[in-house]
Structures are given as structure tokens and as C-alpha cells.
PDB file of C-alpha atoms in Angstrom:
ATOM      1  CA  MET A 146     -15.605  58.041 -28.370  1.00  0.00           C
ATOM      2  CA  GLU A 147     -17.515  60.240 -25.930  1.00  0.00           C
ATOM      3  CA  GLN A 148     -20.633  59.608 -27.981  1.00  0.00           C
ATOM      4  CA  TYR A 149     -20.094  55.821 -27.583  1.00  0.00           C
ATOM      5  CA  ALA A 150     -19.695  56.180 -23.811  1.00  0.00           C
ATOM      6  CA  GLN A 151     -22.911  58.174 -23.644  1.00  0.00           C
ATOM      7  CA  ASP A 152     -24.792  55.723 -25.896  1.00  0.00           C
ATOM      8  CA  THR A 153     -23.554  52.596 -24.061  1.00  0.00           C
ATOM      9  CA  PRO A 154     -26.031  51.254 -21.558  1.00  0.00           C
ATOM     10  CA  LYS A 155     -24.824  51.534 -17.995  1.00  0.00           C
ATOM     11  CA  TRP A 156     -24.897  47.752 -17.464  1.00  0.00           C
ATOM     12  CA  LYS A 157     -22.539  47.158 -20.422  1.00  0.00           C
ATOM     13  CA  ALA A 158     -20.041  49.705 -19.122  1.00  0.00           C
ATOM     14  CA  GLU A 159     -20.201  48.151 -15.655  1.00  0.00           C
ATOM     15  CA  LEU A 160     -19.803  44.641 -17.078  1.00  0.00           C
ATOM     16  CA  PHE A 161     -16.778  45.812 -19.058  1.00  0.00           C
ATOM     17  CA  ASP A 162     -15.251  47.298 -15.874  1.00  0.00           C
ATOM     18  CA  TRP A 163     -15.814  44.034 -14.001  1.00  0.00           C
ATOM     19  CA  LEU A 164     -14.223  41.992 -16.798  1.00  0.00           C
ATOM     20  CA  LYS A 165     -11.198  44.316 -16.841  1.00  0.00           C
ATOM     21  CA  SER A 166     -10.837  43.932 -13.075  1.00  0.00           C
ATOM     22  CA  PHE A 167     -11.015  40.125 -13.266  1.00  0.00           C
ATOM     23  CA  LEU A 168      -8.471  40.074 -16.089  1.00  0.00           C
ATOM     24  CA  ILE A 169      -6.029  42.272 -14.161  1.00  0.00           C
ATOM     25  CA  ILE A 170      -6.457  40.294 -10.925  1.00  0.00           C
ATOM     26  CA  GLY A 171      -6.139  36.968 -12.767  1.00  0.00           C
ATOM     27  CA  SER A 172      -2.993  38.083 -14.579  1.00  0.00           C
ATOM     28  CA  ALA A 173      -1.396  39.378 -11.379  1.00  0.00           C
ATOM     29  CA  THR A 174      -2.255  36.133  -9.570  1.00  0.00           C
ATOM     30  CA  ALA A 175      -0.770  34.034 -12.383  1.00  0.00           C
ATOM     31  CA  VAL A 176       2.479  36.033 -12.368  1.00  0.00           C
ATOM     32  CA  ILE A 177       2.774  35.719  -8.582  1.00  0.00           C
ATOM     33  CA  TYR A 178       2.034  31.983  -8.668  1.00  0.00           C
ATOM     34  CA  LEU A 179       4.372  31.192 -11.568  1.00  0.00           C
ATOM     35  CA  PHE A 180       7.349  33.374 -10.690  1.00  0.00           C
ATOM     36  CA  ILE A 181       7.196  34.671  -7.107  1.00  0.00           C
ATOM     37  CA  MET A 182       5.331  32.512  -4.554  1.00  0.00           C
ATOM     38  CA  ALA A 183       3.136  29.431  -4.486  1.00  0.00           C
ATOM     39  CA  PRO A 184       1.543  27.133  -1.933  1.00  0.00           C
ATOM     40  CA  TYR A 185       2.831  23.580  -1.571  1.00  0.00           C
ATOM     41  CA  VAL A 186       1.467  20.571   0.343  1.00  0.00           C
ATOM     42  CA  VAL A 187       4.081  18.462   2.153  1.00  0.00           C
ATOM     43  CA  GLN A 188       3.644  14.880   1.034  1.00  0.00           C
ATOM     44  CA  GLY A 189       5.233  12.077   2.993  1.00  0.00           C
ATOM     45  CA  ARG A 190       7.407  11.781   6.065  1.00  0.00           C
ATOM     46  CA  SER A 191      10.877  12.514   4.658  1.00  0.00           C
ATOM     47  CA  MET A 192      11.179  15.909   6.404  1.00  0.00           C
ATOM     48  CA  GLU A 193       9.789  14.915   9.813  1.00  0.00           C
ATOM     49  CA  THR A 194      10.179  16.298  12.470  1.00  0.00           C
ATOM     50  CA  THR A 195      10.738  19.653  10.750  1.00  0.00           C
ATOM     51  CA  LEU A 196       7.731  19.351   8.408  1.00  0.00           C
ATOM     52  CA  HIS A 197       4.854  16.894   8.599  1.00  0.00           C
ATOM     53  CA  ASP A 198       2.742  15.128   6.002  1.00  0.00           C
ATOM     54  CA  GLY A 199      -0.203  17.329   4.961  1.00  0.00           C
ATOM     55  CA  GLU A 200       1.228  20.617   6.187  1.00  0.00           C
ATOM     56  CA  ARG A 201       1.069  23.477   3.737  1.00  0.00           C
ATOM     57  CA  VAL A 202       3.969  25.832   3.093  1.00  0.00           C
ATOM     58  CA  ILE A 203       4.512  28.971   1.054  1.00  0.00           C
ATOM     59  CA  VAL A 204       7.367  28.557  -1.400  1.00  0.00           C
ATOM     60  CA  ASN A 205       9.457  31.543  -2.454  1.00  0.00           C
ATOM     61  CA  LYS A 206      10.234  30.972  -6.138  1.00  0.00           C
ATOM     62  CA  ALA A 207      11.899  34.341  -6.734  1.00  0.00           C
ATOM     63  CA  ILE A 208      14.730  33.877  -4.213  1.00  0.00           C
ATOM     64  CA  TYR A 209      16.806  31.679  -6.513  1.00  0.00           C
ATOM     65  CA  TYR A 210      16.651  34.148  -9.402  1.00  0.00           C
ATOM     66  CA  LEU A 211      18.949  36.268  -7.235  1.00  0.00           C
ATOM     67  CA  ASP A 212      21.124  33.676  -5.478  1.00  0.00           C
ATOM     68  CA  ASP A 213      21.773  29.944  -5.446  1.00  0.00           C
ATOM     69  CA  PRO A 214      20.421  27.665  -2.713  1.00  0.00           C
ATOM     70  CA  GLN A 215      22.517  27.594   0.460  1.00  0.00           C
ATOM     71  CA  PRO A 216      23.185  24.749   2.912  1.00  0.00           C
ATOM     72  CA  GLY A 217      20.312  24.531   5.365  1.00  0.00           C
ATOM     73  CA  ASP A 218      17.684  25.816   2.920  1.00  0.00           C
ATOM     74  CA  ILE A 219      14.538  23.707   2.741  1.00  0.00           C
ATOM     75  CA  VAL A 220      13.700  23.498  -0.943  1.00  0.00           C
ATOM     76  CA  ILE A 221      11.066  22.148  -3.292  1.00  0.00           C
ATOM     77  CA  ILE A 222      12.614  20.171  -6.146  1.00  0.00           C
ATOM     78  CA  HIS A 223      11.468  18.391  -9.299  1.00  0.00           C
ATOM     79  CA  PRO A 224      13.832  15.416  -9.131  1.00  0.00           C
ATOM     80  CA  ASP A 225      12.909  14.127 -12.588  1.00  0.00           C
ATOM     81  CA  ALA A 226      10.700  14.747 -15.604  1.00  0.00           C
ATOM     82  CA  SER A 227       7.573  13.416 -13.833  1.00  0.00           C
ATOM     83  CA  GLY A 228       6.774  16.912 -12.514  1.00  0.00           C
ATOM     84  CA  GLU A 229       6.458  15.489  -9.008  1.00  0.00           C
ATOM     85  CA  ASN A 230       7.469  17.867  -6.188  1.00  0.00           C
ATOM     86  CA  TRP A 231       9.719  16.779  -3.320  1.00  0.00           C
ATOM     87  CA  ILE A 232      10.719  18.805  -0.293  1.00  0.00           C
ATOM     88  CA  LYS A 233      14.268  18.354   1.058  1.00  0.00           C
ATOM     89  CA  ARG A 234      17.069  20.205   2.832  1.00  0.00           C
ATOM     90  CA  VAL A 235      20.205  21.405   1.012  1.00  0.00           C
ATOM     91  CA  VAL A 236      23.244  19.976   2.797  1.00  0.00           C
ATOM     92  CA  ALA A 237      25.954  20.778   0.236  1.00  0.00           C
ATOM     93  CA  VAL A 238      26.481  22.935  -2.841  1.00  0.00           C
ATOM     94  CA  ALA A 239      28.659  22.827  -5.968  1.00  0.00           C
ATOM     95  CA  GLY A 240      32.256  21.881  -5.259  1.00  0.00           C
ATOM     96  CA  ASP A 241      31.502  20.351  -1.846  1.00  0.00           C
ATOM     97  CA  THR A 242      32.315  16.746  -0.993  1.00  0.00           C
ATOM     98  CA  VAL A 243      29.688  14.967   1.092  1.00  0.00           C
ATOM     99  CA  GLU A 244      29.938  11.696   2.983  1.00  0.00           C
ATOM    100  CA  ALA A 245      28.527   9.982   6.037  1.00  0.00           C
ATOM    101  CA  LYS A 246      30.524   7.830   8.428  1.00  0.00           C
ATOM    102  CA  ASN A 247      29.462   6.421  11.778  1.00  0.00           C
ATOM    103  CA  ASP A 248      26.107   8.271  11.767  1.00  0.00           C
ATOM    104  CA  GLN A 249      27.765  11.651  11.119  1.00  0.00           C
ATOM    105  CA  LEU A 250      27.432  13.740   7.951  1.00  0.00           C
ATOM    106  CA  TYR A 251      30.631  15.404   6.721  1.00  0.00           C
ATOM    107  CA  VAL A 252      30.922  18.223   4.201  1.00  0.00           C
ATOM    108  CA  ASN A 253      34.447  18.879   2.932  1.00  0.00           C
ATOM    109  CA  GLY A 254      35.807  16.647   5.698  1.00  0.00           C
ATOM    110  CA  GLN A 255      34.150  18.687   8.472  1.00  0.00           C
ATOM    111  CA  PRO A 256      31.300  17.278  10.591  1.00  0.00           C
ATOM    112  CA  LEU A 257      28.060  19.078   9.808  1.00  0.00           C
ATOM    113  CA  GLN A 258      26.215  20.468  12.834  1.00  0.00           C
ATOM    114  CA  GLU A 259      22.601  19.422  12.285  1.00  0.00           C
ATOM    115  CA  ASP A 260      20.572  20.561  15.298  1.00  0.00           C
ATOM    116  CA  TYR A 261      17.352  20.026  13.309  1.00  0.00           C
ATOM    117  CA  LEU A 262      18.048  16.261  13.580  1.00  0.00           C
ATOM    118  CA  ASN A 263      18.142  16.116  17.401  1.00  0.00           C
ATOM    119  CA  GLU A 264      14.674  14.584  17.822  1.00  0.00           C
ATOM    120  CA  ASN A 265      15.187  12.086  14.986  1.00  0.00           C
ATOM    121  CA  ARG A 266      18.606  11.157  16.367  1.00  0.00           C
ATOM    122  CA  LEU A 267      17.071  10.376  19.784  1.00  0.00           C
ATOM    123  CA  LYS A 268      14.383   8.224  18.141  1.00  0.00           C
ATOM    124  CA  SER A 269      17.001   6.338  16.099  1.00  0.00           C
ATOM    125  CA  GLU A 270      19.200   5.729  19.138  1.00  0.00           C
ATOM    126  CA  ALA A 271      16.186   4.446  21.113  1.00  0.00           C
ATOM    127  CA  ALA A 272      15.382   2.075  18.230  1.00  0.00           C
ATOM    128  CA  GLY A 273      19.023   0.949  18.010  1.00  0.00           C
ATOM    129  CA  VAL A 274      19.515   2.118  14.412  1.00  0.00           C
ATOM    130  CA  VAL A 275      21.695   4.763  12.804  1.00  0.00           C
ATOM    131  CA  LEU A 276      20.020   7.897  11.487  1.00  0.00           C
ATOM    132  CA  THR A 277      22.435   8.531   8.619  1.00  0.00           C
ATOM    133  CA  ALA A 278      23.860   5.387   7.022  1.00  0.00           C
ATOM    134  CA  ASP A 279      27.391   5.504   5.630  1.00  0.00           C
ATOM    135  CA  PHE A 280      27.753   6.715   2.034  1.00  0.00           C
ATOM    136  CA  GLY A 281      30.161   8.603  -0.195  1.00  0.00           C
ATOM    137  CA  PRO A 282      32.236  10.512  -0.635  1.00  0.00           C
ATOM    138  CA  VAL A 283      30.263  12.332  -3.333  1.00  0.00           C
ATOM    139  CA  THR A 284      31.499  15.553  -4.930  1.00  0.00           C
ATOM    140  CA  VAL A 285      28.699  17.912  -5.928  1.00  0.00           C
ATOM    141  CA  GLU A 286      29.189  19.023  -9.520  1.00  0.00           C
ATOM    142  CA  GLU A 287      28.796  22.608 -10.724  1.00  0.00           C
ATOM    143  CA  GLY A 288      25.189  23.723 -11.110  1.00  0.00           C
ATOM    144  CA  SER A 289      23.868  21.218  -8.542  1.00  0.00           C
ATOM    145  CA  VAL A 290      23.040  20.822  -4.855  1.00  0.00           C
ATOM    146  CA  PHE A 291      23.030  17.776  -2.576  1.00  0.00           C
ATOM    147  CA  VAL A 292      19.715  17.401  -0.737  1.00  0.00           C
ATOM    148  CA  MET A 293      18.593  15.112   2.080  1.00  0.00           C
ATOM    149  CA  GLY A 294      15.437  14.634   4.092  1.00  0.00           C
ATOM    150  CA  ASP A 295      15.561  15.260   7.832  1.00  0.00           C
ATOM    151  CA  ASN A 296      13.962  11.849   8.415  1.00  0.00           C
ATOM    152  CA  ARG A 297      17.036  10.116   7.004  1.00  0.00           C
ATOM    153  CA  ASN A 298      15.712   6.561   7.415  1.00  0.00           C
ATOM    154  CA  ASN A 299      12.618   7.416   5.399  1.00  0.00           C
ATOM    155  CA  SER A 300      13.860   9.728   2.648  1.00  0.00           C
ATOM    156  CA  MET A 301      14.517   9.312  -1.042  1.00  0.00           C
ATOM    157  CA  ASP A 302      17.124  11.998  -1.681  1.00  0.00           C
ATOM    158  CA  SER A 303      20.530  12.724  -3.243  1.00  0.00           C
ATOM    159  CA  ARG A 304      21.967   9.587  -1.659  1.00  0.00           C
ATOM    160  CA  VAL A 305      19.804   7.676  -4.170  1.00  0.00           C
ATOM    161  CA  ILE A 306      19.078  10.081  -7.044  1.00  0.00           C
ATOM    162  CA  GLY A 307      22.383  11.985  -6.935  1.00  0.00           C
ATOM    163  CA  PRO A 308      22.864  15.738  -6.720  1.00  0.00           C
ATOM    164  CA  VAL A 309      19.948  17.822  -7.994  1.00  0.00           C
ATOM    165  CA  GLN A 310      20.527  20.311 -10.809  1.00  0.00           C
ATOM    166  CA  LEU A 311      19.728  23.924  -9.933  1.00  0.00           C
ATOM    167  CA  ASP A 312      17.130  24.160 -12.700  1.00  0.00           C
ATOM    168  CA  HIS A 313      15.182  21.434 -10.848  1.00  0.00           C
ATOM    169  CA  VAL A 314      15.004  23.543  -7.678  1.00  0.00           C
ATOM    170  CA  VAL A 315      11.594  25.262  -7.601  1.00  0.00           C
ATOM    171  CA  GLY A 316      12.066  27.480  -4.562  1.00  0.00           C
ATOM    172  CA  ARG A 317      12.619  27.755  -0.825  1.00  0.00           C
ATOM    173  CA  ALA A 318       9.991  26.890   1.792  1.00  0.00           C
ATOM    174  CA  GLU A 319       9.427  30.112   3.751  1.00  0.00           C
ATOM    175  CA  PHE A 320       6.698  29.318   6.257  1.00  0.00           C
ATOM    176  CA  VAL A 321       4.069  26.792   7.242  1.00  0.00           C
ATOM    177  CA  TYR A 322       0.597  28.324   7.016  1.00  0.00           C
ATOM    178  CA  TRP A 323      -1.570  25.249   7.640  1.00  0.00           C
ATOM    179  CA  PRO A 324      -2.693  23.945  10.033  1.00  0.00           C
ATOM    180  CA  PHE A 325      -3.268  27.287  11.755  1.00  0.00           C
ATOM    181  CA  ASN A 326      -2.121  25.982  15.129  1.00  0.00           C
ATOM    182  CA  ALA A 327       1.279  25.127  13.590  1.00  0.00           C
ATOM    183  CA  ILE A 328       2.114  28.363  11.735  1.00  0.00           C
ATOM    184  CA  ARG A 329       5.894  28.768  11.799  1.00  0.00           C
ATOM    185  CA  MET A 330       9.032  29.252   9.773  1.00  0.00           C
ATOM    186  CA  PRO A 331      10.719  25.865   9.228  1.00  0.00           C
ATOM    187  CA  LYS A 332      14.364  25.698  10.245  1.00  0.00           C
TER     188      LYS A 332
END
């Protein structure tokens, strides 16, 4: 083996070292991307004013290996077999009953405090429309979450597609990294 190392031209040994490095870096990147974190581009207006069309977020995929999504989490979901990604907010979890009456969302009969809707609520009131139309009650089955967009008048969510199964939840949006002047943690 030592004889081979001595007989190998220096350029071949260096090339082999570079290839090993690229293989290790590529493998590590793939593992991180597939199982831990990934970038995501917000598409559409369903989460305005919290997130805007074209913003880029980092999604934590590992978080839900340890725990289930919680109310208030902003999540990336695959709502169907198309592989399309949607971004929504979890408003209820398994066993909860969700309904909306008179522009108020209720979970288990209690009004849900949704401060993240303040700006949208003002816009809806100024336009003379309700932000959250009446629906339900809907009971969230085991292994699912109920998701809604913050821009309730412009969101395809669990009110239409039903509760989302946990295996269709990709991960939680952790922070906006683009554009640079809007870096923040979405709440």
C-alpha cells in the first residue's frame, strides 16, 4: 500500500482527495436537506400579512420527528399527492373541535386569540367583509391537524380540504431569510 502511495502521481492523489471531499460534502448536504432543514419559497397570498409571496423561509424538518405540530405553528404541508407545497398555520390538533361563528374562530368552544390577524381584520372591516366565514364544527381526527391561512379570504386550507394528516406535514417555518431587509422569525 505504501508502495502504491509512493508510485501514484501527486495529481492523482490530489484529485482523489478532492473527490472524497466533494462526496462527503454532497452527502452531508443531502442528509441536511432531506431530513433536517430546507429552504422554501412562499407562493401566493394565503399567509399575508405574516408571510408574503416570494419570501424565502428555512423549514425545520426535524422538529416533528420529536413532537407533533402545535397550534400557532406555521407549517409546510403536502395537501395531496401532487407534491405541491403549501404554507399554513396550525389552529387545532387531534381531538379538537373547530368552528367559526360571527367572524370568530373557536377551538373546543373557546374563542381563539389570533393577534397575528389584527392587520387583516382591520382590512376586512374597512372593506365591509368578514375575515373568517362561518363553518363547522369540525372535529380533528387522530393523526391530523387543522390548518388555515392568515389571509382567510384568500386561502385554500382545512376549511376546504379537511384536516391534514401528520405525514403530510413537512416541517415548521423557522425564519424568513429573503429578502435581506425582511429577515425575521414569523409569528
